[in-house]
PDB file of C-alpha atoms in Angstrom:
ATOM      1  CA  MET A   1       2.809  20.833  20.491  1.00 78.00           C
ATOM      2  CA  ASN A   2       5.656  19.310  17.601  1.00 93.00           C
ATOM      3  CA  ASN A   3       8.277  18.319  19.674  1.00 94.00           C
ATOM      4  CA  GLU A   4       9.405  17.557  23.275  1.00 93.00           C
ATOM      5  CA  GLY A   5       9.154  20.970  24.652  1.00 93.00           C
ATOM      6  CA  GLY A   6      11.707  23.990  24.682  1.00 94.00           C
ATOM      7  CA  GLU A   7      14.695  24.397  22.621  1.00 93.00           C
ATOM      8  CA  THR A   8      13.648  19.800  21.409  1.00 95.00           C
ATOM      9  CA  TRP A   9      13.296  19.103  18.049  1.00 96.00           C
ATOM     10  CA  SER A  10      10.167  18.558  15.407  1.00 97.00           C
ATOM     11  CA  VAL A  11      10.534  15.946  12.521  1.00 97.00           C
ATOM     12  CA  PHE A  12      11.088  18.387  10.510  1.00 97.00           C
ATOM     13  CA  ASP A  13      13.238  19.929  11.852  1.00 97.00           C
ATOM     14  CA  VAL A  14      15.593  16.619  12.360  1.00 97.00           C
ATOM     15  CA  ILE A  15      15.158  16.024   8.548  1.00 97.00           C
ATOM     16  CA  GLY A  16      16.491  19.087   7.654  1.00 97.00           C
ATOM     17  CA  HIS A  17      19.357  18.479   9.835  1.00 97.00           C
ATOM     18  CA  LEU A  18      20.532  15.286   8.212  1.00 97.00           C
ATOM     19  CA  ILE A  19      20.141  16.879   4.900  1.00 97.00           C
ATOM     20  CA  HIS A  20      23.021  19.695   5.764  1.00 96.00           C
ATOM     21  CA  GLY A  21      25.190  16.567   7.098  1.00 97.00           C
ATOM     22  CA  GLU A  22      24.926  14.892   3.644  1.00 97.00           C
ATOM     23  CA  LYS A  23      25.649  18.084   2.306  1.00 96.00           C
ATOM     24  CA  THR A  24      28.323  19.279   4.564  1.00 95.00           C
ATOM     25  CA  ASP A  25      29.558  16.735   6.722  1.00 95.00           C
ATOM     26  CA  TRP A  26      29.720  13.089   6.273  1.00 97.00           C
ATOM     27  CA  ILE A  27      30.126  12.836   2.589  1.00 97.00           C
ATOM     28  CA  THR A  28      32.532  16.093   2.772  1.00 97.00           C
ATOM     29  CA  ARG A  29      34.681  14.788   5.597  1.00 97.00           C
ATOM     30  CA  MET A  30      35.624  11.545   3.353  1.00 98.00           C
ATOM     31  CA  GLU A  31      36.372  13.340   0.727  1.00 97.00           C
ATOM     32  CA  ILE A  32      38.787  14.936   3.737  1.00 97.00           C
ATOM     33  CA  ILE A  33      40.415  11.941   4.897  1.00 97.00           C
ATOM     34  CA  LEU A  34      40.685  10.364   1.501  1.00 97.00           C
ATOM     35  CA  SER A  35      42.743  13.448  -0.352  1.00 95.00           C
ATOM     36  CA  GLU A  36      46.763  13.295  -1.094  1.00 88.00           C
ATOM     37  CA  GLY A  37      48.368  15.620   0.910  1.00 80.00           C
ATOM     38  CA  GLY A  38      47.224  19.277   2.021  1.00 86.00           C
ATOM     39  CA  ASN A  39      44.954  19.940   4.990  1.00 92.00           C
ATOM     40  CA  LYS A  40      43.121  17.259   6.748  1.00 95.00           C
ATOM     41  CA  GLU A  41      41.134  19.522   9.308  1.00 96.00           C
ATOM     42  CA  PHE A  42      37.294  19.302   9.183  1.00 96.00           C
ATOM     43  CA  LYS A  43      35.500  21.975   9.094  1.00 93.00           C
ATOM     44  CA  THR A  44      32.964  22.083  12.376  1.00 93.00           C
ATOM     45  CA  PHE A  45      29.827  20.860  11.497  1.00 92.00           C
ATOM     46  CA  ASP A  46      26.387  23.840  12.056  1.00 90.00           C
ATOM     47  CA  ARG A  47      24.079  22.493  14.483  1.00 87.00           C
ATOM     48  CA  PHE A  48      21.626  24.572  13.990  1.00 89.00           C
ATOM     49  CA  ALA A  49      22.341  25.560  10.073  1.00 91.00           C
ATOM     50  CA  GLN A  50      18.883  23.885   9.076  1.00 88.00           C
ATOM     51  CA  LEU A  51      16.468  26.631  10.959  1.00 86.00           C
ATOM     52  CA  GLU A  52      17.598  28.796   8.204  1.00 90.00           C
ATOM     53  CA  GLU A  53      17.727  26.618   5.454  1.00 91.00           C
ATOM     54  CA  SER A  54      14.409  24.043   6.259  1.00 92.00           C
ATOM     55  CA  LYS A  55      12.494  27.674   6.280  1.00 93.00           C
ATOM     56  CA  GLY A  56       9.316  28.081   4.286  1.00 95.00           C
ATOM     57  CA  LYS A  57       9.865  24.016   3.318  1.00 97.00           C
ATOM     58  CA  SER A  58       7.204  21.462   3.282  1.00 97.00           C
ATOM     59  CA  LEU A  59       7.676  17.896   5.037  1.00 97.00           C
ATOM     60  CA  GLU A  60       7.169  15.990   2.079  1.00 98.00           C
ATOM     61  CA  GLN A  61      10.331  18.444   0.243  1.00 98.00           C
ATOM     62  CA  LEU A  62      12.401  18.089   2.613  1.00 98.00           C
ATOM     63  CA  LEU A  63      12.033  14.329   2.630  1.00 98.00           C
ATOM     64  CA  LYS A  64      12.187  14.479  -1.164  1.00 98.00           C
ATOM     65  CA  GLU A  65      15.829  16.233  -0.564  1.00 98.00           C
ATOM     66  CA  PHE A  66      17.219  14.088   1.646  1.00 98.00           C
ATOM     67  CA  LEU A  67      16.905  10.534  -0.236  1.00 98.00           C
ATOM     68  CA  ALA A  68      18.409  12.613  -3.765  1.00 98.00           C
ATOM     69  CA  ALA A  69      21.604  14.103  -1.436  1.00 98.00           C
ATOM     70  CA  ARG A  70      21.882  10.589   0.265  1.00 98.00           C
ATOM     71  CA  GLU A  71      21.210   8.618  -2.719  1.00 98.00           C
ATOM     72  CA  LEU A  72      23.946  11.056  -4.224  1.00 98.00           C
ATOM     73  CA  ASN A  73      26.251   9.885  -1.807  1.00 98.00           C
ATOM     74  CA  LEU A  74      26.003   6.574  -1.117  1.00 98.00           C
ATOM     75  CA  ALA A  75      26.648   6.499  -5.259  1.00 98.00           C
ATOM     76  CA  LYS A  76      29.775   8.317  -4.367  1.00 98.00           C
ATOM     77  CA  LEU A  77      30.552   6.387  -1.281  1.00 98.00           C
ATOM     78  CA  ILE A  78      30.999   3.495  -4.180  1.00 98.00           C
ATOM     79  CA  SER A  79      32.879   5.173  -6.434  1.00 97.00           C
ATOM     80  CA  PHE A  80      35.362   5.528  -3.697  1.00 97.00           C
ATOM     81  CA  LYS A  81      36.079   2.306  -4.173  1.00 98.00           C
ATOM     82  CA  LEU A  82      37.129   1.894  -0.700  1.00 98.00           C
ATOM     83  CA  THR A  83      40.153  -0.830   0.376  1.00 97.00           C
ATOM     84  CA  GLU A  84      41.527  -2.186   3.359  1.00 96.00           C
ATOM     85  CA  ASN A  85      44.456   1.077   3.788  1.00 97.00           C
ATOM     86  CA  ASP A  86      41.972   3.735   3.053  1.00 98.00           C
ATOM     87  CA  PHE A  87      39.724   2.688   6.633  1.00 98.00           C
ATOM     88  CA  LYS A  88      43.076   2.771   8.157  1.00 97.00           C
ATOM     89  CA  LYS A  89      43.478   6.858   7.002  1.00 97.00           C
ATOM     90  CA  THR A  90      42.905   9.433   9.577  1.00 97.00           C
ATOM     91  CA  GLY A  91      41.587  13.302   9.462  1.00 97.00           C
ATOM     92  CA  ILE A  92      41.269  15.856  12.267  1.00 97.00           C
ATOM     93  CA  HIS A  93      37.881  16.815  14.071  1.00 97.00           C
ATOM     94  CA  PRO A  94      37.909  19.687  15.377  1.00 96.00           C
ATOM     95  CA  LYS A  95      36.930  18.382  18.551  1.00 96.00           C
ATOM     96  CA  PHE A  96      37.860  14.391  18.511  1.00 97.00           C
ATOM     97  CA  GLY A  97      41.674  14.825  16.683  1.00 97.00           C
ATOM     98  CA  ALA A  98      42.391  12.165  14.312  1.00 97.00           C
ATOM     99  CA  VAL A  99      39.926   9.849  13.629  1.00 98.00           C
ATOM    100  CA  THR A 100      39.938   6.595  10.700  1.00 98.00           C
ATOM    101  CA  LEU A 101      37.401   6.728   7.848  1.00 98.00           C
ATOM    102  CA  SER A 102      35.779   3.364   9.316  1.00 98.00           C
ATOM    103  CA  GLN A 103      35.328   5.201  12.802  1.00 98.00           C
ATOM    104  CA  LEU A 104      33.527   8.404  10.405  1.00 98.00           C
ATOM    105  CA  ILE A 105      31.454   5.567   8.406  1.00 98.00           C
ATOM    106  CA  ALA A 106      30.180   3.134  10.866  1.00 97.00           C
ATOM    107  CA  ALA A 107      29.356   7.025  12.945  1.00 97.00           C
ATOM    108  CA  TRP A 108      27.414   8.359  10.158  1.00 98.00           C
ATOM    109  CA  THR A 109      25.193   4.731  10.636  1.00 97.00           C
ATOM    110  CA  VAL A 110      25.136   4.850  13.787  1.00 97.00           C
ATOM    111  CA  HIS A 111      24.048   8.948  13.496  1.00 97.00           C
ATOM    112  CA  ASP A 112      20.773   7.878  11.528  1.00 98.00           C
ATOM    113  CA  LEU A 113      19.999   5.532  14.034  1.00 98.00           C
ATOM    114  CA  ASP A 114      20.316   7.924  16.227  1.00 97.00           C
ATOM    115  CA  HIS A 115      17.359  10.162  14.518  1.00 98.00           C
ATOM    116  CA  ILE A 116      15.516   7.459  13.845  1.00 98.00           C
ATOM    117  CA  SER A 117      15.183   6.977  17.215  1.00 97.00           C
ATOM    118  CA  GLN A 118      14.201  10.392  18.535  1.00 97.00           C
ATOM    119  CA  ILE A 119      11.910  10.493  15.109  1.00 98.00           C
ATOM    120  CA  SER A 120      10.045   7.891  16.625  1.00 97.00           C
ATOM    121  CA  ARG A 121      10.605   9.352  19.896  1.00 96.00           C
ATOM    122  CA  VAL A 122       8.794  12.382  19.255  1.00 97.00           C
ATOM    123  CA  MET A 123       6.048  11.404  17.047  1.00 97.00           C
ATOM    124  CA  SER A 124       5.239   8.521  20.058  1.00 97.00           C
ATOM    125  CA  LYS A 125       5.024  12.034  22.571  1.00 95.00           C
ATOM    126  CA  GLN A 126       1.884  13.493  20.878  1.00 94.00           C
ATOM    127  CA  TYR A 127      -0.053   9.676  21.205  1.00 95.00           C
ATOM    128  CA  LYS A 128       0.621   9.690  24.546  1.00 95.00           C
ATOM    129  CA  ASP A 129      -2.477  10.986  26.272  1.00 95.00           C
ATOM    130  CA  PRO A 130      -4.306   8.998  23.643  1.00 96.00           C
ATOM    131  CA  SER A 131      -3.316   6.211  24.503  1.00 97.00           C
ATOM    132  CA  GLY A 132      -4.062   5.837  27.833  1.00 96.00           C
ATOM    133  CA  PRO A 133      -3.215   3.249  30.401  1.00 97.00           C
ATOM    134  CA  TRP A 134      -1.027   1.223  27.421  1.00 96.00           C
ATOM    135  CA  ILE A 135       1.199   4.210  28.305  1.00 94.00           C
ATOM    136  CA  GLU A 136       2.807   1.561  30.857  1.00 94.00           C
ATOM    137  CA  TYR A 137       3.444  -0.990  28.786  1.00 94.00           C
ATOM    138  CA  MET A 138       5.779   1.672  26.300  1.00 94.00           C
ATOM    139  CA  LYS A 139       9.307   2.286  27.485  1.00 91.00           C
ATOM    140  CA  ILE A 140       9.577   5.071  24.740  1.00 93.00           C
ATOM    141  CA  LEU A 141       7.056   6.842  26.296  1.00 89.00           C
ATOM    142  CA  ARG A 142       8.831   6.994  29.191  1.00 84.00           C
ATOM    143  CA  GLN A 143      12.289   8.809  28.005  1.00 80.00           C
TER     144      GLN A 143
ATOM    145  CA  MET B   1      26.330  -9.933  19.981  1.00 78.00           C
ATOM    146  CA  ASN B   2      22.944  -9.748  18.060  1.00 93.00           C
ATOM    147  CA  ASN B   3      21.181  -8.101  20.696  1.00 94.00           C
ATOM    148  CA  GLU B   4      21.003  -5.831  23.720  1.00 93.00           C
ATOM    149  CA  GLY B   5      22.945  -8.984  25.769  1.00 93.00           C
ATOM    150  CA  GLY B   6      20.881 -11.199  28.532  1.00 94.00           C
ATOM    151  CA  GLU B   7      17.362 -12.277  27.829  1.00 93.00           C
ATOM    152  CA  THR B   8      16.744  -8.777  25.464  1.00 95.00           C
ATOM    153  CA  TRP B   9      15.559  -8.783  22.122  1.00 96.00           C
ATOM    154  CA  SER B  10      17.678  -9.204  18.660  1.00 97.00           C
ATOM    155  CA  VAL B  11      15.830  -7.415  15.513  1.00 97.00           C
ATOM    156  CA  PHE B  12      15.027 -10.993  14.551  1.00 97.00           C
ATOM    157  CA  ASP B  13      12.918 -11.436  17.801  1.00 97.00           C
ATOM    158  CA  VAL B  14      10.678  -7.879  17.543  1.00 97.00           C
ATOM    159  CA  ILE B  15       9.979  -8.471  14.340  1.00 97.00           C
ATOM    160  CA  GLY B  16       8.316 -11.465  15.056  1.00 97.00           C
ATOM    161  CA  HIS B  17       6.802 -10.249  17.867  1.00 97.00           C
ATOM    162  CA  LEU B  18       5.414  -7.603  16.024  1.00 97.00           C
ATOM    163  CA  ILE B  19       4.104 -10.206  13.385  1.00 97.00           C
ATOM    164  CA  HIS B  20       2.144 -12.333  16.574  1.00 96.00           C
ATOM    165  CA  GLY B  21       0.437  -8.633  17.613  1.00 97.00           C
ATOM    166  CA  GLU B  22      -0.875  -8.553  13.547  1.00 97.00           C
ATOM    167  CA  LYS B  23      -1.863 -11.527  14.067  1.00 96.00           C
ATOM    168  CA  THR B  24      -3.307 -12.327  17.680  1.00 95.00           C
ATOM    169  CA  ASP B  25      -3.538  -8.863  19.278  1.00 95.00           C
ATOM    170  CA  TRP B  26      -4.157  -5.297  17.636  1.00 97.00           C
ATOM    171  CA  ILE B  27      -6.985  -6.130  14.987  1.00 97.00           C
ATOM    172  CA  THR B  28      -8.058  -8.969  16.565  1.00 97.00           C
ATOM    173  CA  ARG B  29      -9.187  -6.760  19.576  1.00 97.00           C
ATOM    174  CA  MET B  30     -10.712  -4.266  17.753  1.00 98.00           C
ATOM    175  CA  GLU B  31     -13.010  -7.000  15.734  1.00 97.00           C
ATOM    176  CA  ILE B  32     -13.973  -8.112  19.946  1.00 97.00           C
ATOM    177  CA  ILE B  33     -14.445  -4.083  20.439  1.00 97.00           C
ATOM    178  CA  LEU B  34     -17.422  -3.627  17.649  1.00 97.00           C
ATOM    179  CA  SER B  35     -18.900  -7.034  17.835  1.00 95.00           C
ATOM    180  CA  GLU B  36     -22.510  -6.654  18.738  1.00 89.00           C
ATOM    181  CA  GLY B  37     -22.666  -7.963  22.750  1.00 80.00           C
ATOM    182  CA  GLY B  38     -20.689 -10.960  23.498  1.00 86.00           C
ATOM    183  CA  ASN B  39     -18.122 -11.063  26.033  1.00 92.00           C
ATOM    184  CA  LYS B  40     -15.869  -7.870  25.604  1.00 95.00           C
ATOM    185  CA  GLU B  41     -12.739  -9.446  26.997  1.00 96.00           C
ATOM    186  CA  PHE B  42      -9.560  -9.157  25.581  1.00 96.00           C
ATOM    187  CA  LYS B  43      -7.024 -12.811  25.269  1.00 93.00           C
ATOM    188  CA  THR B  44      -3.533 -11.951  27.475  1.00 93.00           C
ATOM    189  CA  PHE B  45      -1.236 -11.296  24.541  1.00 92.00           C
ATOM    190  CA  ASP B  46       1.812 -13.517  24.284  1.00 90.00           C
ATOM    191  CA  ARG B  47       4.234 -11.573  24.127  1.00 87.00           C
ATOM    192  CA  PHE B  48       7.176 -15.286  23.591  1.00 89.00           C
ATOM    193  CA  ALA B  49       4.896 -16.357  21.186  1.00 91.00           C
ATOM    194  CA  GLN B  50       7.914 -15.586  18.504  1.00 88.00           C
ATOM    195  CA  LEU B  51      10.596 -17.813  19.783  1.00 86.00           C
ATOM    196  CA  GLU B  52       8.519 -20.526  19.105  1.00 89.00           C
ATOM    197  CA  GLU B  53       7.096 -19.144  16.036  1.00 91.00           C
ATOM    198  CA  SER B  54      10.310 -17.351  13.708  1.00 92.00           C
ATOM    199  CA  LYS B  55      12.486 -21.137  14.668  1.00 93.00           C
ATOM    200  CA  GLY B  56      14.297 -21.889  11.099  1.00 95.00           C
ATOM    201  CA  LYS B  57      12.869 -18.287   9.557  1.00 97.00           C
ATOM    202  CA  SER B  58      15.366 -16.027   7.564  1.00 97.00           C
ATOM    203  CA  LEU B  59      14.920 -12.506   8.487  1.00 97.00           C
ATOM    204  CA  GLU B  60      13.710 -11.519   5.083  1.00 98.00           C
ATOM    205  CA  GLN B  61      11.206 -13.776   5.137  1.00 98.00           C
ATOM    206  CA  LEU B  62      10.018 -12.670   8.984  1.00 98.00           C
ATOM    207  CA  LEU B  63      10.065  -8.788   7.195  1.00 98.00           C
ATOM    208  CA  LYS B  64       7.588 -10.081   4.139  1.00 98.00           C
ATOM    209  CA  GLU B  65       5.514 -11.816   6.930  1.00 98.00           C
ATOM    210  CA  PHE B  66       5.395  -8.590   9.158  1.00 98.00           C
ATOM    211  CA  LEU B  67       4.182  -6.813   5.463  1.00 98.00           C
ATOM    212  CA  ALA B  68       1.899  -8.886   4.669  1.00 98.00           C
ATOM    213  CA  ALA B  69      -0.142  -9.186   7.996  1.00 98.00           C
ATOM    214  CA  ARG B  70      -0.009  -5.537   8.070  1.00 98.00           C
ATOM    215  CA  GLU B  71      -1.127  -4.823   4.750  1.00 98.00           C
ATOM    216  CA  LEU B  72      -4.055  -7.383   5.545  1.00 98.00           C
ATOM    217  CA  ASN B  73      -4.906  -5.475   8.536  1.00 98.00           C
ATOM    218  CA  LEU B  74      -4.799  -1.698   7.068  1.00 98.00           C
ATOM    219  CA  ALA B  75      -7.041  -3.143   4.640  1.00 98.00           C
ATOM    220  CA  LYS B  76      -9.429  -4.756   7.782  1.00 98.00           C
ATOM    221  CA  LEU B  77      -8.989  -1.636   9.504  1.00 98.00           C
ATOM    222  CA  ILE B  78     -10.575   0.625   6.519  1.00 98.00           C
ATOM    223  CA  SER B  79     -12.981  -2.027   6.094  1.00 97.00           C
ATOM    224  CA  PHE B  80     -14.339  -0.953   9.582  1.00 97.00           C
ATOM    225  CA  LYS B  81     -15.486   2.556   8.031  1.00 98.00           C
ATOM    226  CA  LEU B  82     -14.993   3.155  11.767  1.00 98.00           C
ATOM    227  CA  THR B  83     -17.421   6.117  13.031  1.00 97.00           C
ATOM    228  CA  GLU B  84     -17.356   9.410  16.039  1.00 96.00           C
ATOM    229  CA  ASN B  85     -19.468   6.453  18.140  1.00 97.00           C
ATOM    230  CA  ASP B  86     -17.110   3.694  17.558  1.00 98.00           C
ATOM    231  CA  PHE B  87     -13.593   5.319  18.659  1.00 98.00           C
ATOM    232  CA  LYS B  88     -15.538   5.764  22.399  1.00 97.00           C
ATOM    233  CA  LYS B  89     -16.827   1.426  22.624  1.00 97.00           C
ATOM    234  CA  THR B  90     -14.788  -0.473  24.890  1.00 97.00           C
ATOM    235  CA  GLY B  91     -13.520  -3.745  25.453  1.00 97.00           C
ATOM    236  CA  ILE B  92     -11.987  -5.390  28.432  1.00 97.00           C
ATOM    237  CA  HIS B  93      -8.464  -5.414  28.527  1.00 97.00           C
ATOM    238  CA  PRO B  94      -6.873  -8.333  31.034  1.00 96.00           C
ATOM    239  CA  LYS B  95      -4.928  -5.654  33.008  1.00 96.00           C
ATOM    240  CA  PHE B  96      -5.979  -2.481  32.132  1.00 97.00           C
ATOM    241  CA  GLY B  97      -9.803  -3.099  32.424  1.00 97.00           C
ATOM    242  CA  ALA B  98     -12.467  -1.093  30.261  1.00 97.00           C
ATOM    243  CA  VAL B  99     -10.399   0.724  27.384  1.00 98.00           C
ATOM    244  CA  THR B 100     -11.490   2.493  24.479  1.00 98.00           C
ATOM    245  CA  LEU B 101     -11.093   2.034  20.373  1.00 98.00           C
ATOM    246  CA  SER B 102      -9.870   5.437  20.565  1.00 98.00           C
ATOM    247  CA  GLN B 103      -7.168   4.039  23.348  1.00 98.00           C
ATOM    248  CA  LEU B 104      -5.991   1.289  21.431  1.00 98.00           C
ATOM    249  CA  ILE B 105      -6.100   2.451  18.291  1.00 98.00           C
ATOM    250  CA  ALA B 106      -3.419   5.484  19.740  1.00 97.00           C
ATOM    251  CA  ALA B 107      -1.463   2.156  21.394  1.00 97.00           C
ATOM    252  CA  TRP B 108      -0.818   0.339  18.056  1.00 98.00           C
ATOM    253  CA  THR B 109       0.874   3.552  16.755  1.00 97.00           C
ATOM    254  CA  VAL B 110       2.591   3.433  19.817  1.00 97.00           C
ATOM    255  CA  HIS B 111       3.945   0.495  20.170  1.00 97.00           C
ATOM    256  CA  ASP B 112       5.135   0.687  16.562  1.00 98.00           C
ATOM    257  CA  LEU B 113       7.155   3.479  17.168  1.00 98.00           C
ATOM    258  CA  ASP B 114       8.341   2.001  20.614  1.00 97.00           C
ATOM    259  CA  HIS B 115      10.240  -0.724  18.770  1.00 98.00           C
ATOM    260  CA  ILE B 116      11.756   0.693  15.320  1.00 98.00           C
ATOM    261  CA  SER B 117      13.315   3.197  18.402  1.00 97.00           C
ATOM    262  CA  GLN B 118      13.931  -0.638  20.060  1.00 97.00           C
ATOM    263  CA  ILE B 119      15.442  -1.605  16.718  1.00 98.00           C
ATOM    264  CA  SER B 120      17.671   1.415  15.985  1.00 97.00           C
ATOM    265  CA  ARG B 121      19.053   1.066  19.566  1.00 96.00           C
ATOM    266  CA  VAL B 122      20.582  -2.319  19.311  1.00 97.00           C
ATOM    267  CA  MET B 123      21.311  -2.020  16.080  1.00 97.00           C
ATOM    268  CA  SER B 124      23.603   1.008  16.855  1.00 97.00           C
ATOM    269  CA  LYS B 125      25.285  -0.556  19.521  1.00 95.00           C
ATOM    270  CA  GLN B 126      26.439  -3.006  17.101  1.00 94.00           C
ATOM    271  CA  TYR B 127      28.480   0.313  16.173  1.00 95.00           C
ATOM    272  CA  LYS B 128      29.852   1.212  19.401  1.00 95.00           C
ATOM    273  CA  ASP B 129      33.034   0.775  19.095  1.00 95.00           C
ATOM    274  CA  PRO B 130      33.574   1.178  15.646  1.00 96.00           C
ATOM    275  CA  SER B 131      32.784   4.964  16.087  1.00 96.00           C
ATOM    276  CA  GLY B 132      35.114   5.459  18.074  1.00 96.00           C
ATOM    277  CA  PRO B 133      35.189   8.997  20.075  1.00 97.00           C
ATOM    278  CA  TRP B 134      32.425   9.805  18.227  1.00 96.00           C
ATOM    279  CA  ILE B 135      29.924   8.135  20.577  1.00 94.00           C
ATOM    280  CA  GLU B 136      30.300  11.335  23.038  1.00 94.00           C
ATOM    281  CA  TYR B 137      27.649  12.743  20.545  1.00 94.00           C
ATOM    282  CA  MET B 138      25.532   9.369  20.172  1.00 94.00           C
ATOM    283  CA  LYS B 139      22.905   9.518  23.185  1.00 91.00           C
ATOM    284  CA  ILE B 140      21.149   5.977  21.181  1.00 92.00           C
ATOM    285  CA  LEU B 141      23.993   4.419  22.255  1.00 88.00           C
ATOM    286  CA  ARG B 142      23.979   5.859  26.023  1.00 84.00           C
ATOM    287  CA  GLN B 143      20.643   4.100  26.582  1.00 80.00           C
TER     288      GLN B 143
END
């Protein structure tokens, strides 16, 4: 088993999800917030797009794809030359309503950390039985 | 706050703990298991040694120290040229009693993943309030 059972995600699924986020979510939503006038509503993020988009690819390919997409987005983020005032600008989230640019950037960071934690958890479960008595000391194996 | 409250560890504390593990635990115990004859008992690992050893150092210094110690230990691991038979050899853990080399290596891996998960959790908590409504989607902020 390479996931946490049932419909849970493998590391491969998670990386595909992160790539889809780089391509359609975080920076795209920042651009909507920073645009002058117009519609400020975000599109709903597709949490299952990677199941199709990752088909036939290797984990190594996905990791390279994520790295390239993230580098491009960090370059875009820098190019925005954000000011204090920009951080207070808002967009309309399909579920939460008005959210600020500042909240979006914090959530982007936590989203990374959440999936790093998930990847660690999924990988560690593959070593649960092989670790023998040490599982008693490993908090991650009791999650 | 740079930890999870009370006596919990900051990222700085965790890296110090990982360094102490590289220097006194995993490879040291493997050497005891692989040694011919003699006392097979492991010393008790000091979970608080880093509180003294990390004093006055920067996080960057600790990260460099960890990297160097890990590289040295991976080189040692390769130099052991482990055989199928070696994986079944045992040492005496101060709490668990007899443990195999195979279990020790699996536990070393899970121990890394456990602390990567902890670091992600500690860091993400610094962004909890700034993330606003998104905390609802972040499993790591509910741990």
